[in-house]
Each structure stands twice: as C-alpha cells, then as structure tokens.
Tab-separated table of C-alpha atoms in Angstrom:
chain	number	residue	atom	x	y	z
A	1	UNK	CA	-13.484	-14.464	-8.606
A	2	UNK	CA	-14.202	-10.878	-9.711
A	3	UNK	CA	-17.788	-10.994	-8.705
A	4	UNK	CA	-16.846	-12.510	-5.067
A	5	UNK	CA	-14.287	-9.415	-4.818
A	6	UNK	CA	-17.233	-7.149	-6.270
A	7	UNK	CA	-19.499	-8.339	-3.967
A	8	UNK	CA	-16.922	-7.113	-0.703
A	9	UNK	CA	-16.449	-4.525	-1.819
A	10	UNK	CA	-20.233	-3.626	-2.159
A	11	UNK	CA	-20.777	-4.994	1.728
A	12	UNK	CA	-17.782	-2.775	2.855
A	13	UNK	CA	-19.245	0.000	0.982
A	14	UNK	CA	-22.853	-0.629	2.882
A	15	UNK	CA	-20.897	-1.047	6.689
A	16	UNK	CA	-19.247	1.873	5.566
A	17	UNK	CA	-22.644	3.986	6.020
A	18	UNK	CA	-24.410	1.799	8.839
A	19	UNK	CA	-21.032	1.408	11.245
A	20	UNK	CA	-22.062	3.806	13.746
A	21	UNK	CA	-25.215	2.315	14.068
A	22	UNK	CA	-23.774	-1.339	14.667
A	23	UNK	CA	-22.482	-1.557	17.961
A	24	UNK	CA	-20.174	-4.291	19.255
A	25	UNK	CA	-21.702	-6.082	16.319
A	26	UNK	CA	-19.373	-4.127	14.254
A	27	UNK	CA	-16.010	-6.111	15.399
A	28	UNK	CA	-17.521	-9.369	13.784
A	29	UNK	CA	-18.218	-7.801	10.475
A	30	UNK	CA	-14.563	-6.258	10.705
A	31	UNK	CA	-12.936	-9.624	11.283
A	32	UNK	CA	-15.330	-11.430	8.752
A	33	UNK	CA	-14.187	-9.185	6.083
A	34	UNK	CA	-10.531	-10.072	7.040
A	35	UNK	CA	-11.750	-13.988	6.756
A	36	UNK	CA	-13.122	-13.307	3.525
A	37	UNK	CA	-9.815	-11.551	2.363
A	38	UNK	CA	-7.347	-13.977	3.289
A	39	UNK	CA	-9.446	-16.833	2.083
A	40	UNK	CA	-9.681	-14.926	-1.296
A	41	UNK	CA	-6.132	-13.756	-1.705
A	42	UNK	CA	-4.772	-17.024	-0.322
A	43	UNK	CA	-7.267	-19.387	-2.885
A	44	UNK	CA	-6.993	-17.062	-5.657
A	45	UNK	CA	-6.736	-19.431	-8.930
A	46	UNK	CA	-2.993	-19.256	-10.336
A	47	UNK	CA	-3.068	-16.943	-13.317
A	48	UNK	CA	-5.560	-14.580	-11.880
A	49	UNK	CA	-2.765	-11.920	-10.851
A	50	UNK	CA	0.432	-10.738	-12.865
A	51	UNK	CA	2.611	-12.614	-10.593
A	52	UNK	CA	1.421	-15.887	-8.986
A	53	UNK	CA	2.807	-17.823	-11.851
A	54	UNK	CA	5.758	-16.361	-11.350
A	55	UNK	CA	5.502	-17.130	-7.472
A	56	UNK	CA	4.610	-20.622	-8.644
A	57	UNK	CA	7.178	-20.977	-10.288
A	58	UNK	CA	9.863	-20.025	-6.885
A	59	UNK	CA	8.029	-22.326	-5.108
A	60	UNK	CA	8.316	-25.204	-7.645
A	61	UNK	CA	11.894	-24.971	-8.115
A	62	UNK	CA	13.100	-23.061	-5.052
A	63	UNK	CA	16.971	-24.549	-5.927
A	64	UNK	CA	16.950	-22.594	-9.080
A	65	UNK	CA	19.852	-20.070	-9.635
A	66	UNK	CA	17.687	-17.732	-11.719
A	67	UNK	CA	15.048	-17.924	-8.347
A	68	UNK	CA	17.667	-17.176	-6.346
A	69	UNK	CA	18.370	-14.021	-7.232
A	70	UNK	CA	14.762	-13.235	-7.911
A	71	UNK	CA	13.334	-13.455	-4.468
A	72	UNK	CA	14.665	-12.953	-1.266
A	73	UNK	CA	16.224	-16.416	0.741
A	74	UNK	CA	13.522	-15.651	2.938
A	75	UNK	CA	10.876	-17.331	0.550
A	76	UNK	CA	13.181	-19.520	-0.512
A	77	UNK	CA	13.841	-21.073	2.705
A	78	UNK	CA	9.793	-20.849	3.099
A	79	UNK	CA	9.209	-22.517	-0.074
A	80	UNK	CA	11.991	-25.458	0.530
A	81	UNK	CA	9.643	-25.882	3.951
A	82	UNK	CA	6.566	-26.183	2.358
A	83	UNK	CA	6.495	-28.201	-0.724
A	84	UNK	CA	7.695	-31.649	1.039
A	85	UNK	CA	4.303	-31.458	2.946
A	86	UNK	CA	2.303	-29.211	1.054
A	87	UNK	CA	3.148	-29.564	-2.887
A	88	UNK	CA	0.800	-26.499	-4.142
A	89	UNK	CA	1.659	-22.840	-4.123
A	90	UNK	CA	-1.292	-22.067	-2.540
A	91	UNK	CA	0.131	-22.655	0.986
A	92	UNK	CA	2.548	-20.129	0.246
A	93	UNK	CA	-0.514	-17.513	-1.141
A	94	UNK	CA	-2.286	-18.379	2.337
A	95	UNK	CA	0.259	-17.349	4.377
A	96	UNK	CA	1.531	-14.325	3.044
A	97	UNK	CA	-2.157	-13.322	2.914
A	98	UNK	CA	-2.352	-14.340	6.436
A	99	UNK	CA	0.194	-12.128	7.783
A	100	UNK	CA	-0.196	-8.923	4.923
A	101	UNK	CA	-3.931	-9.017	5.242
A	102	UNK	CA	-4.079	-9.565	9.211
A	103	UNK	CA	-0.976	-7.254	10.139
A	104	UNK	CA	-3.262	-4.843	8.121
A	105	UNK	CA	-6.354	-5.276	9.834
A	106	UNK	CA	-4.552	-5.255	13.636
A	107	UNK	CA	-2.743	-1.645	12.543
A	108	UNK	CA	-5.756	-0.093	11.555
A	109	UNK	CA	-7.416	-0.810	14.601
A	110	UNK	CA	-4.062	0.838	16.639
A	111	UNK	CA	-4.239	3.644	14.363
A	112	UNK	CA	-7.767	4.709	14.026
A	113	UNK	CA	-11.867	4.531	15.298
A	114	UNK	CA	-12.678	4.173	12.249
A	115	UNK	CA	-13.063	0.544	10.247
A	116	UNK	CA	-14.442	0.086	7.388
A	117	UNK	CA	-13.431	3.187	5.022
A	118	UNK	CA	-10.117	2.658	5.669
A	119	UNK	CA	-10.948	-1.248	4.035
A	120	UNK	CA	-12.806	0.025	1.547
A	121	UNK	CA	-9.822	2.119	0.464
A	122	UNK	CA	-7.648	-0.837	1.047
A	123	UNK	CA	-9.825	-2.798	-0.769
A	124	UNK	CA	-10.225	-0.763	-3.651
A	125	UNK	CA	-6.464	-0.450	-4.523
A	126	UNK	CA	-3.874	-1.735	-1.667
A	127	UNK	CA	-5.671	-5.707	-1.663
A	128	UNK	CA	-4.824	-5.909	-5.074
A	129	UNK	CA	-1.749	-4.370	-5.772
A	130	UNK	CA	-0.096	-6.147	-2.656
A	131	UNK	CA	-1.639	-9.288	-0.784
A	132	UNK	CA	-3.000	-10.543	-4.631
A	133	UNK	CA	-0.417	-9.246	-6.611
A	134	UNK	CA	3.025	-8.497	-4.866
A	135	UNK	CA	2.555	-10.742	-1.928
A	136	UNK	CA	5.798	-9.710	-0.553
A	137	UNK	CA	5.068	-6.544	-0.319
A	138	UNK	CA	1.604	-6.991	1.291
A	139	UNK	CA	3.832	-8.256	4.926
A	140	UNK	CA	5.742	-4.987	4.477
A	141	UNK	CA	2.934	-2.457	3.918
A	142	UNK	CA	1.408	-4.919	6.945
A	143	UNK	CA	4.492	-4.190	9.073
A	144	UNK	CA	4.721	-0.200	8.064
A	145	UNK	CA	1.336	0.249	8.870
A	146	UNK	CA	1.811	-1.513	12.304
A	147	UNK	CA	4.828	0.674	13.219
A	148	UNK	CA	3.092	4.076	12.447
A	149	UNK	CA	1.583	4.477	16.229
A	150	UNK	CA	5.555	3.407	17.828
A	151	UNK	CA	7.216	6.003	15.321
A	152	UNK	CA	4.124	8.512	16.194
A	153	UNK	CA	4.966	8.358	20.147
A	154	UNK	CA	9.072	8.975	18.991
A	155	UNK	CA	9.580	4.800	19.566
A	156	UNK	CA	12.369	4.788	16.751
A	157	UNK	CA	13.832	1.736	17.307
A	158	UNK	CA	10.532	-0.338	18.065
A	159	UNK	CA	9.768	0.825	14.327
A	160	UNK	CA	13.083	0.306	12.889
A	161	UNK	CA	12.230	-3.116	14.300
A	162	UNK	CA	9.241	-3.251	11.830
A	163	UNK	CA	11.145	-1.990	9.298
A	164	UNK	CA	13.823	-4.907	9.666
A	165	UNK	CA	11.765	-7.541	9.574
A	166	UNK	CA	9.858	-6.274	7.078
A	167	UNK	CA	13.526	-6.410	4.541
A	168	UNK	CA	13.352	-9.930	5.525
A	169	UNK	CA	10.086	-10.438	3.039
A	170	UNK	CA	11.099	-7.764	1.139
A	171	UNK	CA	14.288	-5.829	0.660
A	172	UNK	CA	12.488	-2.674	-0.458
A	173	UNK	CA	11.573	-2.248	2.842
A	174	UNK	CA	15.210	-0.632	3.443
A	175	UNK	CA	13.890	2.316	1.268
A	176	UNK	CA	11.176	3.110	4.381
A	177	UNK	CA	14.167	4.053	6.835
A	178	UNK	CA	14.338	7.864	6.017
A	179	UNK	CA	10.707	7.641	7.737
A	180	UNK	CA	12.467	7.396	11.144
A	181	UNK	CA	13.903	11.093	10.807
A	182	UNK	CA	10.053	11.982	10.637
A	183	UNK	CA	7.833	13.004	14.095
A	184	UNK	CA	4.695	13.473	14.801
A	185	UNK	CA	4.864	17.100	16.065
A	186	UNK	CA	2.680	19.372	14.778
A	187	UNK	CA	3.089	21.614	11.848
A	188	UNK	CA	3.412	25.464	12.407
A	189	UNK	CA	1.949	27.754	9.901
A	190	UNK	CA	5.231	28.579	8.431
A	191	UNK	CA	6.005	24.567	8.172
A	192	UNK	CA	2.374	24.154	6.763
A	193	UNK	CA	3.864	26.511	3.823
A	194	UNK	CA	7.081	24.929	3.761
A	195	UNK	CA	5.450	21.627	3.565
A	196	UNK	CA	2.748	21.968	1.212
A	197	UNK	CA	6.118	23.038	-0.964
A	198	UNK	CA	6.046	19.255	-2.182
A	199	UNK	CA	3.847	19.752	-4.482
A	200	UNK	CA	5.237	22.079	-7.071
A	201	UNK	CA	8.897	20.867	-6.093
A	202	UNK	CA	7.187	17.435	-7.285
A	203	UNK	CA	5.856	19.201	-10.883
A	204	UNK	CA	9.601	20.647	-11.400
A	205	UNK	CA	11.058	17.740	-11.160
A	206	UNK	CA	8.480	16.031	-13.874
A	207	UNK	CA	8.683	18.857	-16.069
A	208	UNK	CA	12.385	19.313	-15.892
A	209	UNK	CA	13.545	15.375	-16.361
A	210	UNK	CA	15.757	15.295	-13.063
A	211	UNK	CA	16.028	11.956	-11.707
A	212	UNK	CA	18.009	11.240	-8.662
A	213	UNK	CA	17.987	7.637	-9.818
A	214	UNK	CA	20.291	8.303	-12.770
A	215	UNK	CA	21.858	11.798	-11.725
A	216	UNK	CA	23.680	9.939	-9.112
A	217	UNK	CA	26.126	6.546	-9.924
A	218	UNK	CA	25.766	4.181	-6.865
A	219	UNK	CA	27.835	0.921	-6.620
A	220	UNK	CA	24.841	-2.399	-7.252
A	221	UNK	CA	22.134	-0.061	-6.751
A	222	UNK	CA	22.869	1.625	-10.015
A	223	UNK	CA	23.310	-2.050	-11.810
A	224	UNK	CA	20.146	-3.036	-9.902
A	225	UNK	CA	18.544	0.120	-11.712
A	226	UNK	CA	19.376	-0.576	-15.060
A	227	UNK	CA	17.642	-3.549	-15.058
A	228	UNK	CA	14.294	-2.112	-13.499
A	229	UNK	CA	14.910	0.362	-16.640
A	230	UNK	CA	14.922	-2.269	-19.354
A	231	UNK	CA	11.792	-3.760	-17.905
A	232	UNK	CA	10.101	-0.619	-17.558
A	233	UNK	CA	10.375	-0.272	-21.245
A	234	UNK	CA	8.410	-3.478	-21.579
A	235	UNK	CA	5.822	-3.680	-18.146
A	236	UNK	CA	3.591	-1.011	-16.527
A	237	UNK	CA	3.509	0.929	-19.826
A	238	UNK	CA	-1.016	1.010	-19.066
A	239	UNK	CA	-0.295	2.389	-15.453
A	240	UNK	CA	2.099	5.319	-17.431
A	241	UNK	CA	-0.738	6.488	-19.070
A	242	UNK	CA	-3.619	8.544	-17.410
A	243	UNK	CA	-2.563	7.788	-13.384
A	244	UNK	CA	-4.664	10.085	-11.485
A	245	UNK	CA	-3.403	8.616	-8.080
A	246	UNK	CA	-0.710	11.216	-7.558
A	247	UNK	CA	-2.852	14.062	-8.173
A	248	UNK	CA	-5.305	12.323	-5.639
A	249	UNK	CA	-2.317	12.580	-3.189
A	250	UNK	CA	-1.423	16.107	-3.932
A	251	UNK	CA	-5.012	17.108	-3.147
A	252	UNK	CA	-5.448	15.097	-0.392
A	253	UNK	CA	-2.179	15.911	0.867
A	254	UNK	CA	-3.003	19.536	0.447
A	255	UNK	CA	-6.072	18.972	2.083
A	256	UNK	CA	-5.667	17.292	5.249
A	257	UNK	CA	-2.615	19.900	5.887
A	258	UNK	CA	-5.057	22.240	5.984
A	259	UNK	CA	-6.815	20.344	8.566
A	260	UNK	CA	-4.572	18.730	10.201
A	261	UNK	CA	-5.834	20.493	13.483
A	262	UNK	CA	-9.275	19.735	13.014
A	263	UNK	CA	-8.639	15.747	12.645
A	264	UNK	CA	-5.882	15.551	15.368
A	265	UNK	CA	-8.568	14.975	18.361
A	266	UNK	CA	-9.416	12.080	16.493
A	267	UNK	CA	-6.351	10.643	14.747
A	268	UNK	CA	-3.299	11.133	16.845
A	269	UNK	CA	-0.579	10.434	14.661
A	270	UNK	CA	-2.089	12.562	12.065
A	271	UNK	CA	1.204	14.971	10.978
A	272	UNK	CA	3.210	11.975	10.700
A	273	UNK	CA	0.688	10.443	8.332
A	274	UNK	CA	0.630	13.444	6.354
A	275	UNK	CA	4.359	13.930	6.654
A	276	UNK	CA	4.662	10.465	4.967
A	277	UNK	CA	2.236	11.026	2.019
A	278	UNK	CA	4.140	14.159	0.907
A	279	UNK	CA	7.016	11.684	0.787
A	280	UNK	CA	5.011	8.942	-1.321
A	281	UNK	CA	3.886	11.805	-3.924
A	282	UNK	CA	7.635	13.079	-3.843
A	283	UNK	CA	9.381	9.986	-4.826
A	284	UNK	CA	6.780	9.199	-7.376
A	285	UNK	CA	8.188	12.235	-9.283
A	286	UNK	CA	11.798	12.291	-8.148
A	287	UNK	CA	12.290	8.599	-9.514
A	288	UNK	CA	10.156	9.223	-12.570
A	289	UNK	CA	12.595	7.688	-15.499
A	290	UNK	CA	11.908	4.285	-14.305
A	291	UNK	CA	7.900	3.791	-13.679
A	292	UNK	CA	8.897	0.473	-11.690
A	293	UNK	CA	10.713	1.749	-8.740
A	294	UNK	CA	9.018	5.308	-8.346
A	295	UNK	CA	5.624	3.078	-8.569
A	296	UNK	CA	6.353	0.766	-6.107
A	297	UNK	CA	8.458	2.611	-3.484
A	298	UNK	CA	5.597	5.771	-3.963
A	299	UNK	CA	3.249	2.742	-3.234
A	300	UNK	CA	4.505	1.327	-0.052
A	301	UNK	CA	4.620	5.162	1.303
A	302	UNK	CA	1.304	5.323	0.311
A	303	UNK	CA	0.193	2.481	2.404
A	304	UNK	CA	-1.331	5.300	4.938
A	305	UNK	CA	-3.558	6.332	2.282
A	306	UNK	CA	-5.810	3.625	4.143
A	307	UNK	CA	-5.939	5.248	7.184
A	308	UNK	CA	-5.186	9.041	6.194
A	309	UNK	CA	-8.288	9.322	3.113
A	310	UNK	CA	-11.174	8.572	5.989
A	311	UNK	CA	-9.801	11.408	7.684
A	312	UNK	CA	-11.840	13.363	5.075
A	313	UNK	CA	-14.797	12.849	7.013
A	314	UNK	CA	-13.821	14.799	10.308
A	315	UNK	CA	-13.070	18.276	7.930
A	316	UNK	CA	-17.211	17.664	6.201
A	317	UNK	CA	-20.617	17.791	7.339
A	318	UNK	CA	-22.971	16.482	7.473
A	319	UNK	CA	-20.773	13.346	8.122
A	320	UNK	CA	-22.077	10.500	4.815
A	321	UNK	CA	-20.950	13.744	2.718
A	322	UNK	CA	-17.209	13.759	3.836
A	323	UNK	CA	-18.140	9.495	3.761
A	324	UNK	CA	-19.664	9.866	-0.236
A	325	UNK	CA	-16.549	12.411	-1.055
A	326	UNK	CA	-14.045	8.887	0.645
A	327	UNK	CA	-15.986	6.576	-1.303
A	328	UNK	CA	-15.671	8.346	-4.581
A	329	UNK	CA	-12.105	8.192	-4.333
A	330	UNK	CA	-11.856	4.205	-3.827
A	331	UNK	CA	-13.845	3.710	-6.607
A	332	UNK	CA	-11.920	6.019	-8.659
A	333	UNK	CA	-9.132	3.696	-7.676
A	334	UNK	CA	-10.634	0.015	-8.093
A	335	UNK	CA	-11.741	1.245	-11.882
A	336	UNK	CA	-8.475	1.960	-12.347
A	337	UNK	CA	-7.098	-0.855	-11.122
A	338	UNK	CA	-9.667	-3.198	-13.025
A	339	UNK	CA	-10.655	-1.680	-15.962
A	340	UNK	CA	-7.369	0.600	-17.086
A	341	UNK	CA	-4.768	-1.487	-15.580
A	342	UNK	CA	-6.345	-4.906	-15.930
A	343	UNK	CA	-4.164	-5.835	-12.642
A	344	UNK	CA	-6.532	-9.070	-12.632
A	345	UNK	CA	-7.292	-11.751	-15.545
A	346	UNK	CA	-11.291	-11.697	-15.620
A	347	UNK	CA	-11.249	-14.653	-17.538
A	348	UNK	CA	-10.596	-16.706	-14.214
C-alpha cells in the first residue's frame, strides 16, 4: 500500500511539470488520479490508518451506547444501512472516500486553472490526514472547499448551506461558521499591515500560555474539552514535537499577502483564501493547551492550503522554479506525515 501511494504521488509530481503541455488530455489524467484515490482510500486494508479499526468497530456494532456518542447519528444511521447488505466496513471507507475525495476534486476545478499541484499538495498531507485517516472529516474539508467560490462572490447562505451539511458528517464543521463574516475584497495597504499582524499575535499567545479554550468556562463545550485534554496527554504527542507546518503557513501566509495583487488575475477568490489561512495558523496557537482540537480545527482551515500553495508559482519565474519551490513544500509535508508521524502502519 505505501508503494502504490508512493508511486501517485511520483505521477502527480511528473503531470505537475508536463500539464501545460497536455492539452484536453490533461482532464483524463485529473480524473484518473481521483479513480486511483478513492479506490485506494476506500480498499485501504483495516489497520493501515490510526482509525479504521476504530471505524470498524461503529460499523460492527452501530447499536452500541459507547458508539453512540462517539460518532455522529449520521454514520450511525449509514452504518445500520449498510451492514444487512454489505457486512464489511469497507463499503463505508468507499463512500466517504467517494464523496471527500470527489467533492475535492470538483472544488478545485471551481476554484482554480491549475490541477495537479494543488493534488500533489493534497496528496502529500490532506489524503492522509482526512479521506484515510479521519474520513469524516475528508466530506467536510470536501464541502469547505466547494463553498469557497459562493462565499468569494458574498453567497453567504449558499455556503452556510455547505457548512450545514457538512455538521451532518461532522460536527466540527460548526467551528467553520466565523468564515461567513469573511469577504473577498481586497486588502488595502494599511489592512495588509493589520493583517499580516497574525503572525506575532500568534507567537504571543504561544509564548505567553493564553488559551481561549480554558480562559473561558462554556456549558458541554468545556466538558467536551476536558476530555480532548486527557487524550491529548496520551495521542499526538509525535505531531507536538518538531511541526514545521505552522511556520509553513506563516510564511506562506506572509507571502502570498504580499502578492496577493499579482495572483488575483488568476485566482479570484484569492484574499478570502488568504484571509482563511491567517485564521488556520491563528487557532493553531490560540487553542494550543490541547494539541487535539487546535490540530484539527487549524487543519480543516487549512484545507485551502491545496489551492492557495500553487499560487506560489504566479509571484516566480521562470515558472518550474515557483513549481520546484510548491513541490518542496509537499514533500516536506508527506515526510512528515510518513516518517515523523507514522500516520500509516507500513507493515500493511
């Protein structure tokens, strides 16, 4: 299994550098990849993530009080469904891969010319942590990423749409709703200053311990918090140690504000994007006492990163340098994600 997702990877990497040159012949490689994807998050062996025996487990004994309040009814109801006809999890990993990977692949097309960096950045760190891993949360990064271009043209409610059904998977996807106070307009110089602002706001709040997680006592959420804490103590202590991906953000971020003018011709809906990162590297540091939820919720934020990272190539030239300089971040990010993290059991 990791040398078939090696192997993607390395044909994404070569369409990365030979897309211009492929015509209409470039639409079949795009939707093969998405094939290929699917079929490889939905067959994965059980075992070979963190989580599918866990997910096995729901979909075995979807009566289960303990499952219950694990999941949401949603997968439940999809589980009770499925096993009377199809008595093997794997249905289940098909179609959440179905809809995470192909809501993915349809919203990248809306948002962008470009294909195949953004899937090599999805494929490099997204894929894994999402349609493999937390399946759920691969139909809500789907669904975000699809109602980017409705929010970008001021369509709140067609994106609070998105957002809704998205909770339905996935009740995390409530935390995306301060998104729809965000535009697309563009950002002054003064708001350029004010914006870029993030990023030592974000180091104060590291280096000074305030967490608006604990600072403030909310009714369930705060009970719902103190469990994430005790697990923290126990899970994610590898991706605590040595995680370059918000410093990637911050210079990115930084970056691409910069530039926002220069990419706008061809990425419409680029101040929202970048509006949206600065909020993924923010709550990664406002949140920081508990690794889970400033992890996950910085995570689903950072969904854009597939779309907003190939923007690099509009502010470099000769073009394959601003491609190389795209490229060298993914692979920063599927070492990480393979060799540091061990997110996947190699043994399978």
């Amino acid at each position: 299994m990791l040398i078939l997702l090696l192997l993607i990877i390395f044909a994404v990497l070569f369409l990365v550098f030979v897309e211009e040159y492929l015509g209409k012949y470039k639409w079949f490689a795009y939707i093969l990849i998405g094939i290929f994807l699917i079929l490889y998050a939905g067959l994965r062996p059980v075992g070979f993530d963190r989580d599918s025996e866990n997910y096995e487990n729901y979909f075995m004994h979807p009566d289960s009080r303990i499952n219950e309040i694990s999941v949401e009814p949603s997968f439940l109801i999809l589980s009770r469904l499925l096993y009377p006809f199809f008595p093997d999890v794997h249905i289940l990993f098909f179609l959440y891969a179905l809809l995470g990977v192909g809501l993915k692949f349809f919203a990248i097309k809306r948002i962008t010319n470009l294909l195949f960096l953004p899937i090599l950045i999805y494929v490099c760190n997204f894929f894994l942590l999402h349609d493999v891993t937390q399946i759920r949360a691969g139909v809500i990064s789907g669904l975000f990423l699809l109602s980017i271009k409705p929010l970008s043209e001021g369509k709140r409610l067609h994106a609070l749409c998105y957002i809704m059904i998205g909770a339905i998977f996935h009740f995390s996807a409530l935390a995306l709703l301060p998104l729809l106070f965000l535009s697309n307009t563009p950002i002054s110089r003064k708001w350029k200053i004010a914006w870029a602002m993030v990023v030592p706001v974000c180091f104060l709040l590291y280096f000074s311990g305030f967490d608006l997680l604990t600072t403030f006592h909310i009714p369930y959420i705060s009970d719902k918090i103190d469990i994430y804490q005790r697990l923290s103590e126990t899970k994610l202590e590898k991706e605590s140690i040595l995680n370059p991906f918000p410093l990637i953000k911050m210079a990115v971020f930084l970056y691409l504000l910069y530039f926002s003018e220069t990419i706008k011709p061809y990425v419409p809906s680029i101040y929202l994007l970048i509006k949206i990162l600065a909020c993924s590297v923010l709550f990664y540091f406002a949140f920081t006492s508990i690794k889970i939820v400033s992890m996950r919720i910085s995570e689903l934020y950072g969904i854009i990163e597939i779309v907003l990272y190939p923007c690099i190539i509009y502010t470099i030239r000769p073009i394959n340098f601003g491609k190389l300089a795209v490229c060298i971040i993914a692979f920063i990010e599927i070492y990480f994600q393979l060799i540091q993290w061990e997110i996947l059991n190699f043994s399978i």
